[in-house]
XYZ file of C-alpha atoms in Angstrom:
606
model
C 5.956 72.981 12.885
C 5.107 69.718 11.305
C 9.218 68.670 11.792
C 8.935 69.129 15.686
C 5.737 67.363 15.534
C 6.844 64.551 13.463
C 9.887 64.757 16.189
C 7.757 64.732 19.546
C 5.637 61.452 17.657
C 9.193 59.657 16.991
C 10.284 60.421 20.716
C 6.630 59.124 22.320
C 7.003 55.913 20.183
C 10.420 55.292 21.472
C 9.735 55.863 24.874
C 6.295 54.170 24.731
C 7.829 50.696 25.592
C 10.316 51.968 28.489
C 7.392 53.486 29.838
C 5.422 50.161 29.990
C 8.337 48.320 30.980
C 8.402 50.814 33.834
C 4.984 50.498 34.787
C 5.076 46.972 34.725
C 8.142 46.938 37.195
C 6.443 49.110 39.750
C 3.122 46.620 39.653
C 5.899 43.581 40.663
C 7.621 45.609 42.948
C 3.902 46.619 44.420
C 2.822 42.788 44.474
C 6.197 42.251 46.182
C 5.857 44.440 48.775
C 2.124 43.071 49.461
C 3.506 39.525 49.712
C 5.767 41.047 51.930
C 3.410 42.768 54.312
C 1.003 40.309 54.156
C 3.748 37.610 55.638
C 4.869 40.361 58.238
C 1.459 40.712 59.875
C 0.986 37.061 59.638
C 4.259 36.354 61.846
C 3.223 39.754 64.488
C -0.829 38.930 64.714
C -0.179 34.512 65.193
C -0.481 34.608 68.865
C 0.196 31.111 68.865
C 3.764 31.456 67.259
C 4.155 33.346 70.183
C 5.485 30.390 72.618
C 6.941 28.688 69.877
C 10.903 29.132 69.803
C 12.134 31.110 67.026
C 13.477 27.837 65.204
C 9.271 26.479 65.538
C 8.136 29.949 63.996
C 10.695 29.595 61.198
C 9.442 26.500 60.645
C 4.877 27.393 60.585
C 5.973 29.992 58.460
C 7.842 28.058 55.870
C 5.309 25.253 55.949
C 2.608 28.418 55.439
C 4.269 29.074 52.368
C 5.055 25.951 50.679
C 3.243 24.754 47.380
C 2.444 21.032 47.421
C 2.328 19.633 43.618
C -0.623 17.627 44.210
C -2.547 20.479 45.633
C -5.376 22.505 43.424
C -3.349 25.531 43.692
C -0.940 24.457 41.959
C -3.121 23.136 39.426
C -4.799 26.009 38.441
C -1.322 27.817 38.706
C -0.047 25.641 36.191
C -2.853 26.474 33.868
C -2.324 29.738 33.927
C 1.629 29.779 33.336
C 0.672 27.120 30.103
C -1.958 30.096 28.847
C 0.919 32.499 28.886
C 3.787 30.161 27.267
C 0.801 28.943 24.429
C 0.558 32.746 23.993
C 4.216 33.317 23.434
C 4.681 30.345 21.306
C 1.731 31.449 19.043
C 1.789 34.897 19.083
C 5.678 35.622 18.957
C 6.723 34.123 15.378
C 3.330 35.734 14.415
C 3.920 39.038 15.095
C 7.846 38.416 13.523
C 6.439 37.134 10.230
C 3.510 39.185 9.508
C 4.291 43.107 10.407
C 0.604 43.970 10.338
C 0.114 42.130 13.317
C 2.438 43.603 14.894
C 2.013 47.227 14.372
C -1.957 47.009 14.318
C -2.418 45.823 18.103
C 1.019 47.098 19.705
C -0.451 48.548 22.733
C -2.072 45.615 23.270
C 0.602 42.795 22.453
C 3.003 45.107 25.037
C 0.302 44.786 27.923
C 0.031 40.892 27.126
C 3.885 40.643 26.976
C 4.418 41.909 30.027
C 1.545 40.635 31.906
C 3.422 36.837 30.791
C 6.656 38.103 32.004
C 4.769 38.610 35.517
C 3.439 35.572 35.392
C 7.158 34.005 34.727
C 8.530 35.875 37.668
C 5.680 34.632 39.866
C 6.245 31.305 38.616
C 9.426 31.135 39.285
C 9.227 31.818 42.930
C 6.828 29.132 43.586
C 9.018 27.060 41.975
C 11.214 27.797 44.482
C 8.556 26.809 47.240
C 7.293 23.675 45.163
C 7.459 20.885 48.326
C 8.854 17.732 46.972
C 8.282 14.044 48.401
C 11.495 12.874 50.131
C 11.055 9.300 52.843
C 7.425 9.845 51.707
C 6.855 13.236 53.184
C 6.444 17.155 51.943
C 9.774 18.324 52.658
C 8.998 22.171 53.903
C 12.909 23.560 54.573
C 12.883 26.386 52.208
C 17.025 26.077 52.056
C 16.403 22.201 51.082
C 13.332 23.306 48.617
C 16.038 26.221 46.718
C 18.925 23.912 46.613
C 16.338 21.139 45.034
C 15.134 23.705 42.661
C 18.432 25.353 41.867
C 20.337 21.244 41.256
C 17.172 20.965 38.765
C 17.931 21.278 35.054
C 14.403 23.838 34.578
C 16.241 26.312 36.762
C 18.419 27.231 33.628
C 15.097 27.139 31.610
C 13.686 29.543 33.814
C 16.678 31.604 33.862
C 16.967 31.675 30.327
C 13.482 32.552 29.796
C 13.780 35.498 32.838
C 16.147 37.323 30.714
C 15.782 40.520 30.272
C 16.153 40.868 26.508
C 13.247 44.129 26.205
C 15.978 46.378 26.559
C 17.097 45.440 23.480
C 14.233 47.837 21.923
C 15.952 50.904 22.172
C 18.321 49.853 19.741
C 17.081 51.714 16.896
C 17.599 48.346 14.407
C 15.905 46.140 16.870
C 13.041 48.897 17.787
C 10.113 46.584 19.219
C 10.985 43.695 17.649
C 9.321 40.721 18.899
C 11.567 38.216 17.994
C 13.838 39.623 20.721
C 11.466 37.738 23.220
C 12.074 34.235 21.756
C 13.769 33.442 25.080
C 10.644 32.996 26.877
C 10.401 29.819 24.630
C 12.288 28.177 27.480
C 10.108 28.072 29.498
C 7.852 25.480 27.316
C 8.518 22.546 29.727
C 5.536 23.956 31.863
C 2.771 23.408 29.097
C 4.274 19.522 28.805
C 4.242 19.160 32.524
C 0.113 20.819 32.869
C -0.171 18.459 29.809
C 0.442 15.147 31.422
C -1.135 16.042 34.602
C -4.130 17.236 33.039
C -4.392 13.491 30.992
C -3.499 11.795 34.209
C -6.479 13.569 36.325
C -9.291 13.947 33.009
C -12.007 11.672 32.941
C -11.689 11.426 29.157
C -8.133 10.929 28.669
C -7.991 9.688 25.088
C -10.093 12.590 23.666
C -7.889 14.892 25.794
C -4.971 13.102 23.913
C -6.761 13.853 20.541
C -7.161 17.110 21.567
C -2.743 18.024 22.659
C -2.670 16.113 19.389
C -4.224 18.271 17.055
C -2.997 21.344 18.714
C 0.478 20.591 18.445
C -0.189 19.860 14.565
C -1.460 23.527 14.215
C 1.407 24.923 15.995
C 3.712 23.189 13.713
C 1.349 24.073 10.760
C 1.418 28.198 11.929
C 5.104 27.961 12.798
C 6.057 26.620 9.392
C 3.237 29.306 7.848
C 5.151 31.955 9.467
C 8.828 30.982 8.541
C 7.790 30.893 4.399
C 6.335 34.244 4.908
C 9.842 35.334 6.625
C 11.656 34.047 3.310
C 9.275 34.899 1.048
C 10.044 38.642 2.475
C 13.868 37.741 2.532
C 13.801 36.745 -0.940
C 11.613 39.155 -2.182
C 7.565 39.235 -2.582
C 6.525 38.134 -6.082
C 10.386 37.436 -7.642
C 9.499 34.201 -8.346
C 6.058 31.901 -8.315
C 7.064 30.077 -5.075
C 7.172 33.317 -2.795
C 4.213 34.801 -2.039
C 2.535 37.011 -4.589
C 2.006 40.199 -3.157
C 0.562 41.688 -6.448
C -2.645 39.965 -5.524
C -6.181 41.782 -5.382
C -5.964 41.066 -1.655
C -2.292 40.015 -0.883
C -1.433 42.974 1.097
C -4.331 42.293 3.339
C -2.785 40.453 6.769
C -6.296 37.695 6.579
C -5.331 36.863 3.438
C -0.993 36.908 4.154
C -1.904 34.415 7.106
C -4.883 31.720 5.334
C -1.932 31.483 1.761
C 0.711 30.695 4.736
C -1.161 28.551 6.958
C -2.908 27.150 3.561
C 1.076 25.987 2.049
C 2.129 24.833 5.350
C -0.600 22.483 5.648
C 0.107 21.441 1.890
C 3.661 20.573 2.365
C 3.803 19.152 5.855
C 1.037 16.495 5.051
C 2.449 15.709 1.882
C 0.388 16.391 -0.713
C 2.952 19.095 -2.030
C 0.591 20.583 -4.774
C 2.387 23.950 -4.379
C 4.736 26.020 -6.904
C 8.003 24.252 -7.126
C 10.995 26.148 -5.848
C 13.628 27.550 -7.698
C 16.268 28.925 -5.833
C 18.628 27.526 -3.726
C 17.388 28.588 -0.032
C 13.386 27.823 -1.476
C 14.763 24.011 -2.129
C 16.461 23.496 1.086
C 13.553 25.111 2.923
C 10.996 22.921 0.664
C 12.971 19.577 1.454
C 13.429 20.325 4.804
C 9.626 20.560 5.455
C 8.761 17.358 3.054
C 11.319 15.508 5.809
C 9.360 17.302 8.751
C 6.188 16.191 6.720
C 6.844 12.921 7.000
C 7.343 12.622 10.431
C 4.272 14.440 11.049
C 2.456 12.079 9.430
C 3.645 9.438 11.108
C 3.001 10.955 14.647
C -0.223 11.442 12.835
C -0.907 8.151 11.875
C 0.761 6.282 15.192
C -1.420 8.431 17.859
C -4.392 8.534 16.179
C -4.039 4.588 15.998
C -3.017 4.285 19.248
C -5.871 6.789 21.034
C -8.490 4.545 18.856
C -6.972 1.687 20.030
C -7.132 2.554 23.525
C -11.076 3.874 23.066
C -11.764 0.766 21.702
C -9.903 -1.476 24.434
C -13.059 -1.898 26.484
C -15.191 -2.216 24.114
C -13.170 -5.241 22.265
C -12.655 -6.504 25.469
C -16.931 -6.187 26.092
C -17.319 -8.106 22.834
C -14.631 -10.903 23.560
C -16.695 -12.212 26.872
C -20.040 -11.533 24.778
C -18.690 -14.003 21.786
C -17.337 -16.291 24.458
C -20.876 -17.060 25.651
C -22.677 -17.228 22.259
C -20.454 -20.110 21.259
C -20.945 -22.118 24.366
C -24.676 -21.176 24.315
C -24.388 -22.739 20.467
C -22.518 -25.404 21.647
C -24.876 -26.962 24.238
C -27.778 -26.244 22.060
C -29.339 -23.410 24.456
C -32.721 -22.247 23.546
C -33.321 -19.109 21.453
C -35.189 -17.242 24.203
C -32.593 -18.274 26.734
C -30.024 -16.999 24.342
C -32.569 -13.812 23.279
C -32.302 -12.879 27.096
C -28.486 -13.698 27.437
C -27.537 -10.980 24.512
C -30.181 -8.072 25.612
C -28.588 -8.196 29.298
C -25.134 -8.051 27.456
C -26.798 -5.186 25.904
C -28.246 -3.466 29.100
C -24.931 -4.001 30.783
C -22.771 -2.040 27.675
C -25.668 0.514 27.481
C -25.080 1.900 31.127
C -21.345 0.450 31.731
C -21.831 -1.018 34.346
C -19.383 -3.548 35.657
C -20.032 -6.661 37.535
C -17.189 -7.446 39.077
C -15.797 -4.444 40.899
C -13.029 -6.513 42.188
C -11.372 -6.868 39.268
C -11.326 -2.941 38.550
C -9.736 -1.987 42.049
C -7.571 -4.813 42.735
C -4.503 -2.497 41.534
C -5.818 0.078 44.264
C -4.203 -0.575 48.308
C -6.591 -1.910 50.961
C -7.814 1.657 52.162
C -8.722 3.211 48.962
C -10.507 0.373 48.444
C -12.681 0.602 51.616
C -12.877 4.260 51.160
C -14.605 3.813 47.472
C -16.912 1.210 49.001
C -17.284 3.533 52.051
C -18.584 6.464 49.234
C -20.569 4.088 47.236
C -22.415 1.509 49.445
C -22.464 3.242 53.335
C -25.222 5.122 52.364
C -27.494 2.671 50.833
C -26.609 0.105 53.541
C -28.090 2.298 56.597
C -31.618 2.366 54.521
C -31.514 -1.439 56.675
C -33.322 -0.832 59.576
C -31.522 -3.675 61.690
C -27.986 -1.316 60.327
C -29.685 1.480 60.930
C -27.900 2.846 64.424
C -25.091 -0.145 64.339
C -21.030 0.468 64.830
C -19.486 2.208 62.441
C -17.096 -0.798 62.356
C -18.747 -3.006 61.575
C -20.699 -0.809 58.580
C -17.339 -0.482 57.043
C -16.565 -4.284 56.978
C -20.270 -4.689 55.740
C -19.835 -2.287 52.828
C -16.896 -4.050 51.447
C -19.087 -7.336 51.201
C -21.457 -6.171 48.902
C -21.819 -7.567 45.479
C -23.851 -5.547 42.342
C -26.294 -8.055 40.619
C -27.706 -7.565 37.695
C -31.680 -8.596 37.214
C -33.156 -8.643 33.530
C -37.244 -8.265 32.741
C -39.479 -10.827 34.448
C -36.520 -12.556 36.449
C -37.262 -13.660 39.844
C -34.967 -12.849 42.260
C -36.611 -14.961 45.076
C -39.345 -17.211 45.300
C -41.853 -18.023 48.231
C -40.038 -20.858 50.598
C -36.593 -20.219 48.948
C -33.765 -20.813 51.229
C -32.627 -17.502 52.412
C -28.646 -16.596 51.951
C -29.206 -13.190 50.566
C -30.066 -9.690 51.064
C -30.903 -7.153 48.500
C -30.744 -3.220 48.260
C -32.529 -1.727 45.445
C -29.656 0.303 43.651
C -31.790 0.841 40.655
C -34.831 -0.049 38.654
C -38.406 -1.524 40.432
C -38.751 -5.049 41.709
C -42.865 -6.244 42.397
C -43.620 -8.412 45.117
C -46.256 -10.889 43.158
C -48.708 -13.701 43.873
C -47.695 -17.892 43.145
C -48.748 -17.401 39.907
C -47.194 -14.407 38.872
C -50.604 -12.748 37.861
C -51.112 -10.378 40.903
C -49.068 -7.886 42.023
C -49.249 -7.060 45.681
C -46.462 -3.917 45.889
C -44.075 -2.123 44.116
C -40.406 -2.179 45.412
C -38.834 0.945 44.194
C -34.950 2.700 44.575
C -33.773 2.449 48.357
C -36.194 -0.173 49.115
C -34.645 -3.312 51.100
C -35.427 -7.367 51.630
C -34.079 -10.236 52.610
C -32.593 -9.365 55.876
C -34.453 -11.224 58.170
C -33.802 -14.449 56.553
C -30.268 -14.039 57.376
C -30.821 -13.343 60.625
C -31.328 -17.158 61.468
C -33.569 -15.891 63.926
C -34.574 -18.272 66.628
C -38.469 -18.819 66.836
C -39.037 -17.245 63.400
C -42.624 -19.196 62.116
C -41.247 -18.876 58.216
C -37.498 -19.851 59.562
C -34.605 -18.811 57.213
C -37.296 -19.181 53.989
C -38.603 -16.676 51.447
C -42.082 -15.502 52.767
C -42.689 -13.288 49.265
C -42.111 -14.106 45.197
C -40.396 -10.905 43.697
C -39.826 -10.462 40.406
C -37.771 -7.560 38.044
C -39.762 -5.373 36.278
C -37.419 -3.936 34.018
C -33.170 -4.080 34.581
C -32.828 -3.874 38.266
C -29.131 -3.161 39.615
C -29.394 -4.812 43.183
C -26.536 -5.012 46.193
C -26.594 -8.373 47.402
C -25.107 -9.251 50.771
C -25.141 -13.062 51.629
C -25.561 -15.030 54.980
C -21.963 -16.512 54.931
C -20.477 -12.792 54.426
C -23.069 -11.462 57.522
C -21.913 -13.566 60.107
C -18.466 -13.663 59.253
C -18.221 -10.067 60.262
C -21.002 -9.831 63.441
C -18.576 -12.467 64.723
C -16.022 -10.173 65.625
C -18.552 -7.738 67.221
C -20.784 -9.911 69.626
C -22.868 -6.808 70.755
C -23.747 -5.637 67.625
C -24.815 -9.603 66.542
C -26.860 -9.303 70.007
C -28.507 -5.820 68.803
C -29.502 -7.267 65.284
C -30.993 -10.180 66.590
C -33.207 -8.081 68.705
C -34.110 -5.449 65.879
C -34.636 -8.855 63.423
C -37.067 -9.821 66.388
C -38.965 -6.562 66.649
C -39.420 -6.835 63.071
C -40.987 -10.391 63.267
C -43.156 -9.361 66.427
C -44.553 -6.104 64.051
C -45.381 -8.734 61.801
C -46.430 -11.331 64.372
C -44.171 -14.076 62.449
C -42.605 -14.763 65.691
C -42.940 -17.952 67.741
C -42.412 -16.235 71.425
C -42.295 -19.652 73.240
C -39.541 -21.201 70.723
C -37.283 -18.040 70.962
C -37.912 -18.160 74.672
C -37.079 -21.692 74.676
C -34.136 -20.861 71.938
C -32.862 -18.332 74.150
C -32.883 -20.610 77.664
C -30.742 -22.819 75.057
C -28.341 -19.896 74.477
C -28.348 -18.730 77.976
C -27.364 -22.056 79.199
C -25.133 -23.273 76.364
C -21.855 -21.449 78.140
C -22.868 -23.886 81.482
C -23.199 -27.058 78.586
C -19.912 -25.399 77.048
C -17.812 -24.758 80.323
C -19.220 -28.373 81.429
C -18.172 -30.569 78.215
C -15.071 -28.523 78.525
C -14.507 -29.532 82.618
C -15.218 -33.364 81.493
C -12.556 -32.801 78.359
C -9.926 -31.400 81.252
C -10.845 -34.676 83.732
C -10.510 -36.963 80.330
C -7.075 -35.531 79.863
C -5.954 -35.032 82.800
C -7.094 -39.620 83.242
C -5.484 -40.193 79.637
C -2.250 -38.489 81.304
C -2.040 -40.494 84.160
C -2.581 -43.405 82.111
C 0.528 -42.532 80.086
C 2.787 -41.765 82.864
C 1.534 -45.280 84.145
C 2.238 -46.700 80.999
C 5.872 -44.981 80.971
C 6.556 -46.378 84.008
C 5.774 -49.601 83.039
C 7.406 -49.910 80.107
C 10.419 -48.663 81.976
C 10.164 -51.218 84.287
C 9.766 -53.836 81.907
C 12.842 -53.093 79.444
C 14.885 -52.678 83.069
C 14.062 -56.160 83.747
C 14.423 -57.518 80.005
C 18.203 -55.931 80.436
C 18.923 -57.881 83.642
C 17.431 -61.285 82.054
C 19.981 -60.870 78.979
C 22.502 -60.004 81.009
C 22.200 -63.051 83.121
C 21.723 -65.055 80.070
C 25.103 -63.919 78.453
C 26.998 -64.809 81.400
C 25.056 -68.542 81.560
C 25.982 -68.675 77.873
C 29.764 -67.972 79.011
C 29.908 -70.553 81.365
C 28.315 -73.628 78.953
C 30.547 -72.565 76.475
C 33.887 -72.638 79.100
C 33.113 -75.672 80.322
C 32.542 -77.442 76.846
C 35.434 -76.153 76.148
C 37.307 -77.640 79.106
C 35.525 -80.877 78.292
C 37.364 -80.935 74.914
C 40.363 -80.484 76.236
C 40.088 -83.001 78.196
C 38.923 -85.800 76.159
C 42.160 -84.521 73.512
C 44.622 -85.288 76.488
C 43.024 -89.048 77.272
C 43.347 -89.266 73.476
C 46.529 -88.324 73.559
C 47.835 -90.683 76.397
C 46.023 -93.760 74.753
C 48.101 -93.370 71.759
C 51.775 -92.730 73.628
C 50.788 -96.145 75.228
C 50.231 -98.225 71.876
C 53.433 -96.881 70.473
C-alpha cells in the first residue's frame, strides 16, 4: 500500500508541471480569442467604417491597434515586461544554486514562471505593432511595422527567449530544473531600454542613475554568490576551507547558504579578498577570474559615482562661480558691507528656492512653440488678473506672455517710487509688496500674490493728470518674485493689433475716470488730435506727392537741358576741328611756297 502510494505521489509530481503548462496555454489561448472578439465586434458595430472602402477600414483598424513608443501605454508596458525579466534574472540562478529555494516555493515559482512567459508572448506581439517614426510620421502599415520588427536584431532575442525549453522537465535528469529557463535571459534588452527612458523622463535623473547603479552591483554581487555555491556543491561541501562549510551549526539552513554567498561575493568583487585562499585548480581560476571582474567593478564604481556627483554638483558649482564673480568686483570697487551684506543674502534667497533669472537662457535649446507653450502654462494665467487684459485677443495674450521677465525684489527694496518714470508693469508672482508713505513710515496697503500695478503708466494715456509717472512708493516686504512687463515690449505687440490698442486705451481710461485722475478736456482735445492726425497725415503726404512730382519735372527739365547743351558743345568742336584743318592746310601751303621762291633765288645766283 505505501509502494502504490509512494507511486501515485511520484506520478502527481511529474505531471504537476505539464498540468500548469497546460493551464497556462488555455489562459493565452483564452486572452487570444478575447483580443480576437473584441477586434471583430469593433470592425461589425463602427458604423462609420461602414462607407469607408475596404482598403480605409483596413487601414482605422490597423491605426486602432498600433502602439506609439512615446505613448503611456507603452510606458507602463515596458515596466511591467522589466518586472518580469528582473525576476528571471534574480530568481533563476537562485533557485539553480540553492535547492531549498527551489523545492520550498515550487508551486509558486511555476505560477510566476509562467505568468513571465505570458507576459513575453504579449510582449512580443506589441512589438510587432510598435509604430516607428519614418519622414517624421507614425508609420501604421502593420506589413511595414512586421517587416521593421522582423529586419531588427531583438527579433532573434525575442525568439530565443520564446523558446519553449519547459518541456525539457519531463526528462527525468532535467526534472524541474530551472536552469532550463536561462533562455529568457534574452530578452534583457527590455530592462536597458525602460532604463534609459525612465532617466530620460525622471525628474531626478542622477539619483535614478545611483539607483540602476547600485542595483546592477547587487545583481553581479548575487550572481557571483550563486555560482561559488554551484562549485562549492561541484567540488564538494566542506573538502576543503574555501568551499562552503556545510558542517556549520546553521549551514544547512538556506538564510544562512545565501548571507556566506552573498557575504564572499561582496568580499572578492570589491577587493578586499579577506576570504580562505583556494586550493584547487578550478577554486583558483574561479578566484582570479572574480579579482579581474573585481576590478572592473570598482572602477564602474568609482567612474559613475564620480560622474553622477559631478553632474549633481554642476549647478551648484556653476551657482557659486557667478556668486564669486561678484564678490571680487564688489571688493574691487570698494562696495560697502551692507551693499555687499544684501548682494550675498539675495544670492542666498535665489539658491534657497532655485529660482532662475534668466529663463532665456534655460529654453533657448527648446523650438519657438514649446517655448510659447511653457510661457503659455506659466504666465497666461497670471497675466489675465490685468483688468485692461482681462477680455483681450487671445493673440495678442500669447505674444504678451512671452515678454515677461521674473524679477527678483530683496527686504525693504523699492520697486517704484512716487513720480518715477513709468516703463514697467508688475504681477505679484510671490511674496507681499506695501504701498507706503514719502517717508517710508506709513503703510497705506498690503499688495499680496495676484495683485497687479503699473499698467496704467504704460498706457501713455492721453489726459492722464499724473501722466506716465509713479502715483504710489512700494516697497518689498520680504523676497518678492515679480513679472515685469515694460512699455517698449507693450507697444511693440498692440501695434500689430490696432483694436485691441483702441480697447486698452479705453479700459486704461475707465480706470483713471474710477479714480478721477483723468483730465476729460485734454483727452478730448488729445483725441480731436488723433481723430484728425490721418487728415494732417494724408495732407503732409499729398504736399510730399506735389514736392515730388515738382522735383521730377525739374529733373526731366534739367535732362533736357543738359542734353541740349552737350548737343551743342559737340557741334562747336566739331566746327572747331575742321577750322583747325584749314589754318593748318593753308600754313602748310604757305611753306611750300616760300621753299619754291627759295629755291628759284638760288638756281639764279648759280
Amino acid at each position: 500500500m505505501n509502494k502504490s502510494e509512494n507511486d501515485i505521489q511520484i506520478l502527481n509530481d511529474t505531471t504537476r508541471p505539464l498540468n500548469i503548462f497546460h493551464r497556462s496555454i488555455r489562459i493565452i489561448s483564452r486572452f487570444a480569442n478575447c483580443i480576437c472578439r473584441r477586434q471583430t465586434k469593433l470592425q461589425h458595430t463602427d458604423s462609420s467604417l461602414e462607407k469607408l472602402t475596404p482598403k480605409d477600414k483596413d487601414k482605422k483598424s490597423s491605426e486602432h491597434w498600433v502602439f506609439d513608443p512615446q505613448e503611456s501605454f507603452y510606458y507602463y508596458w515596458s515596466s511591467i515586461v522589466s518586472i518580469a525579466v528582473l525576476y528571471n534574472t534574480v530568481t533563476l540562478i537562485g533557485r539553480s544554486a540553492f535547492l531549498l529555494l527551489q523545492e520550498r516555493l515550487l508551486i509558486v515559482w511555476l505560477i510566476c514562471d509562467y505568468l513571465c512567459d505570458i507576459c513575453y508572448i504579449l510582449d512580443t506581439l506589441i512589438q510587432t505593432r510598435k509604430g516607428y517614426l519614418e519622414q517624421g510620421l507614425i508609420v501604421h502599415d502593420l506589413v511595414k511595422l512586421r517587416k521593421h520588427y522582423i529586419q531588427n536584431p531583438t527579433f532573434i532575442l525575442d525568439i530565443l527567449s520564446l523558446l519553449p525549453t519547459d518541456f525539457l522537465y519531463f526528462i527525468p535528469k532535467l526534472y524541474l530544473l530551472p536552469s532550463l529557463r536561462f533562455n529568457r535571459l534574452f530578452r534583457l534588452y527590455r530592462f536597458v531600454e525602460f532604463s534609459d527612458k525612465v532617466e530620460t523622463q525622471t525628474n531626478h535623473p542622477n539619483i535614478f542613475r545611483l539607483v540602476s547603479l547600485l542595483t546592477t552591483i547587487l545583481i553581479l554581487i548575487h550572481w557571483n554568490a550563486c555560482f561559488y555555491f554551484i562549485i562549492s556543491r561541484w567540488i564538494g561541501y566542506s573538502t576543503d576551507p574555501w568551499v562552503y562549510n556545510m558542517t556549520a551549526p546553521t549551514g544547512t539552513t538556506l538564510t544562512t547558504q545565501y548571507i556566506y554567498c552573498f557575504f564572499w561575493s561582496t568580499l572578492v568583487l570589491t577587493n578586499i579578498g579577506e576570504v580562505p585562499p583556494p586550493e584547487s585548480d578550478v577554486e583558483i581560476l574561479f578566484v582570479t577570474a572574480d579579482f579581474l571582474m573585481g576590478v572592473i567593478v570598482f572602477a564602474t564604481i568609482v567612474g559613475n559615482v564620480g560622474s553622477i556627483i559631478a553632474s549633481m554638483n554642476t549647478t551648484r558649482a556653476d551657482f557659486r562661480q557667478k556668486v564669486d564673480q561678484v564678490k571680487s568686483y564688489m571688493e574691487f570697487r570698494k562696495v560697502g558691507a551692507e551693499l555687499e551684506r544684501r548682494v550675498i543674502t539675495w544670492f542666498d534667497y535665489l539658491w534657497l528656492q532655485k529660482q532662475v533669472t534668466n529663463e532665456d537662457d534655460i529654453l533657448e535649446s527648446l523650438p519657438e512653440k514649446l517655448r510659447v507653450e511653457i510661457a503659455i502654462h506659466i504666465h497666461l494665467a497670471a497675466l489675465r488678473r490685468v483688468p485692461i487684459f482681462s477680455e483681450a485677443q487671445s493673440g495678442l495674450l500669447v505674444e504678451l506672455v512671452t515678454r515677461l521677465k521674473l524679477q527678483i525684489f530683496s527686504p525693504g527694496d523699492y520697486v517704484c517710487k512716487k513720480g518715477d518714470i513709468g516703463k514697467e508693469m508688475y504681477i505679484i508672482k510671490r511674496g507681499r509688496l506695501s504701498v507706503v508713505s514719502d517717508d517710508g513710515t506709513k503703510v497705506f496697503v498690503t499688495l499680496e500674490e495676484g495683485s497687479v500695478f503699473g499698467e496704467i503708466s504704460i498706457l501713455n494715456i492721453p489726459g492722464s493728470k499724473s501722466g506716465n509717472r509713479r502715483t504710489a512708493n512700494i516697497r518689498s516686504v520680504g523676497y518678492s518674485d515679480l513679472f515685469c512687463l515694460t512699455k517698449q515690449d507693450l507697444w511693440e505687440v498692440v501695434a500689430e493689433y490696432p483694436s485691441a490698442r483702441d480697447t486698452l486705451l479705453e479700459r486704461g481710461k475707465a480706470h483713471l475716470r474710477k479714480d478721477n485722475l483723468l483730465d476729460e478736456d485734454a483727452a478730448q482735445t488729445a483725441q480731436q488730435d488723433q481723430e484728425a492726425l490721418p487728415d494732417k497725415v494724408a495732407e503732409i503726404q499729398e504736399n510730399i506727392d506735389k514736392i515730388e512730382t515738382r522735383i521730377a519735372r525739374i529733373m526731366g527739365e534739367y535732362k533736357a537741358n543738359m542734353n541740349a547743351l552737350g548737343q551743342r558743345l559737340q557741334i562747336i568742336e566739331h566746327l572747331a576741328e575742321e577750322k583747325h584743318g584749314v589754318l593748318i592746310d593753308d600754313k602748310h601751303n604757305q611753306q611750300n611756297t616760300l621753299d619754291l621762291i627759295n629755291i628759284g633765288t638760288n638756281d639764279n645766283n648759280t
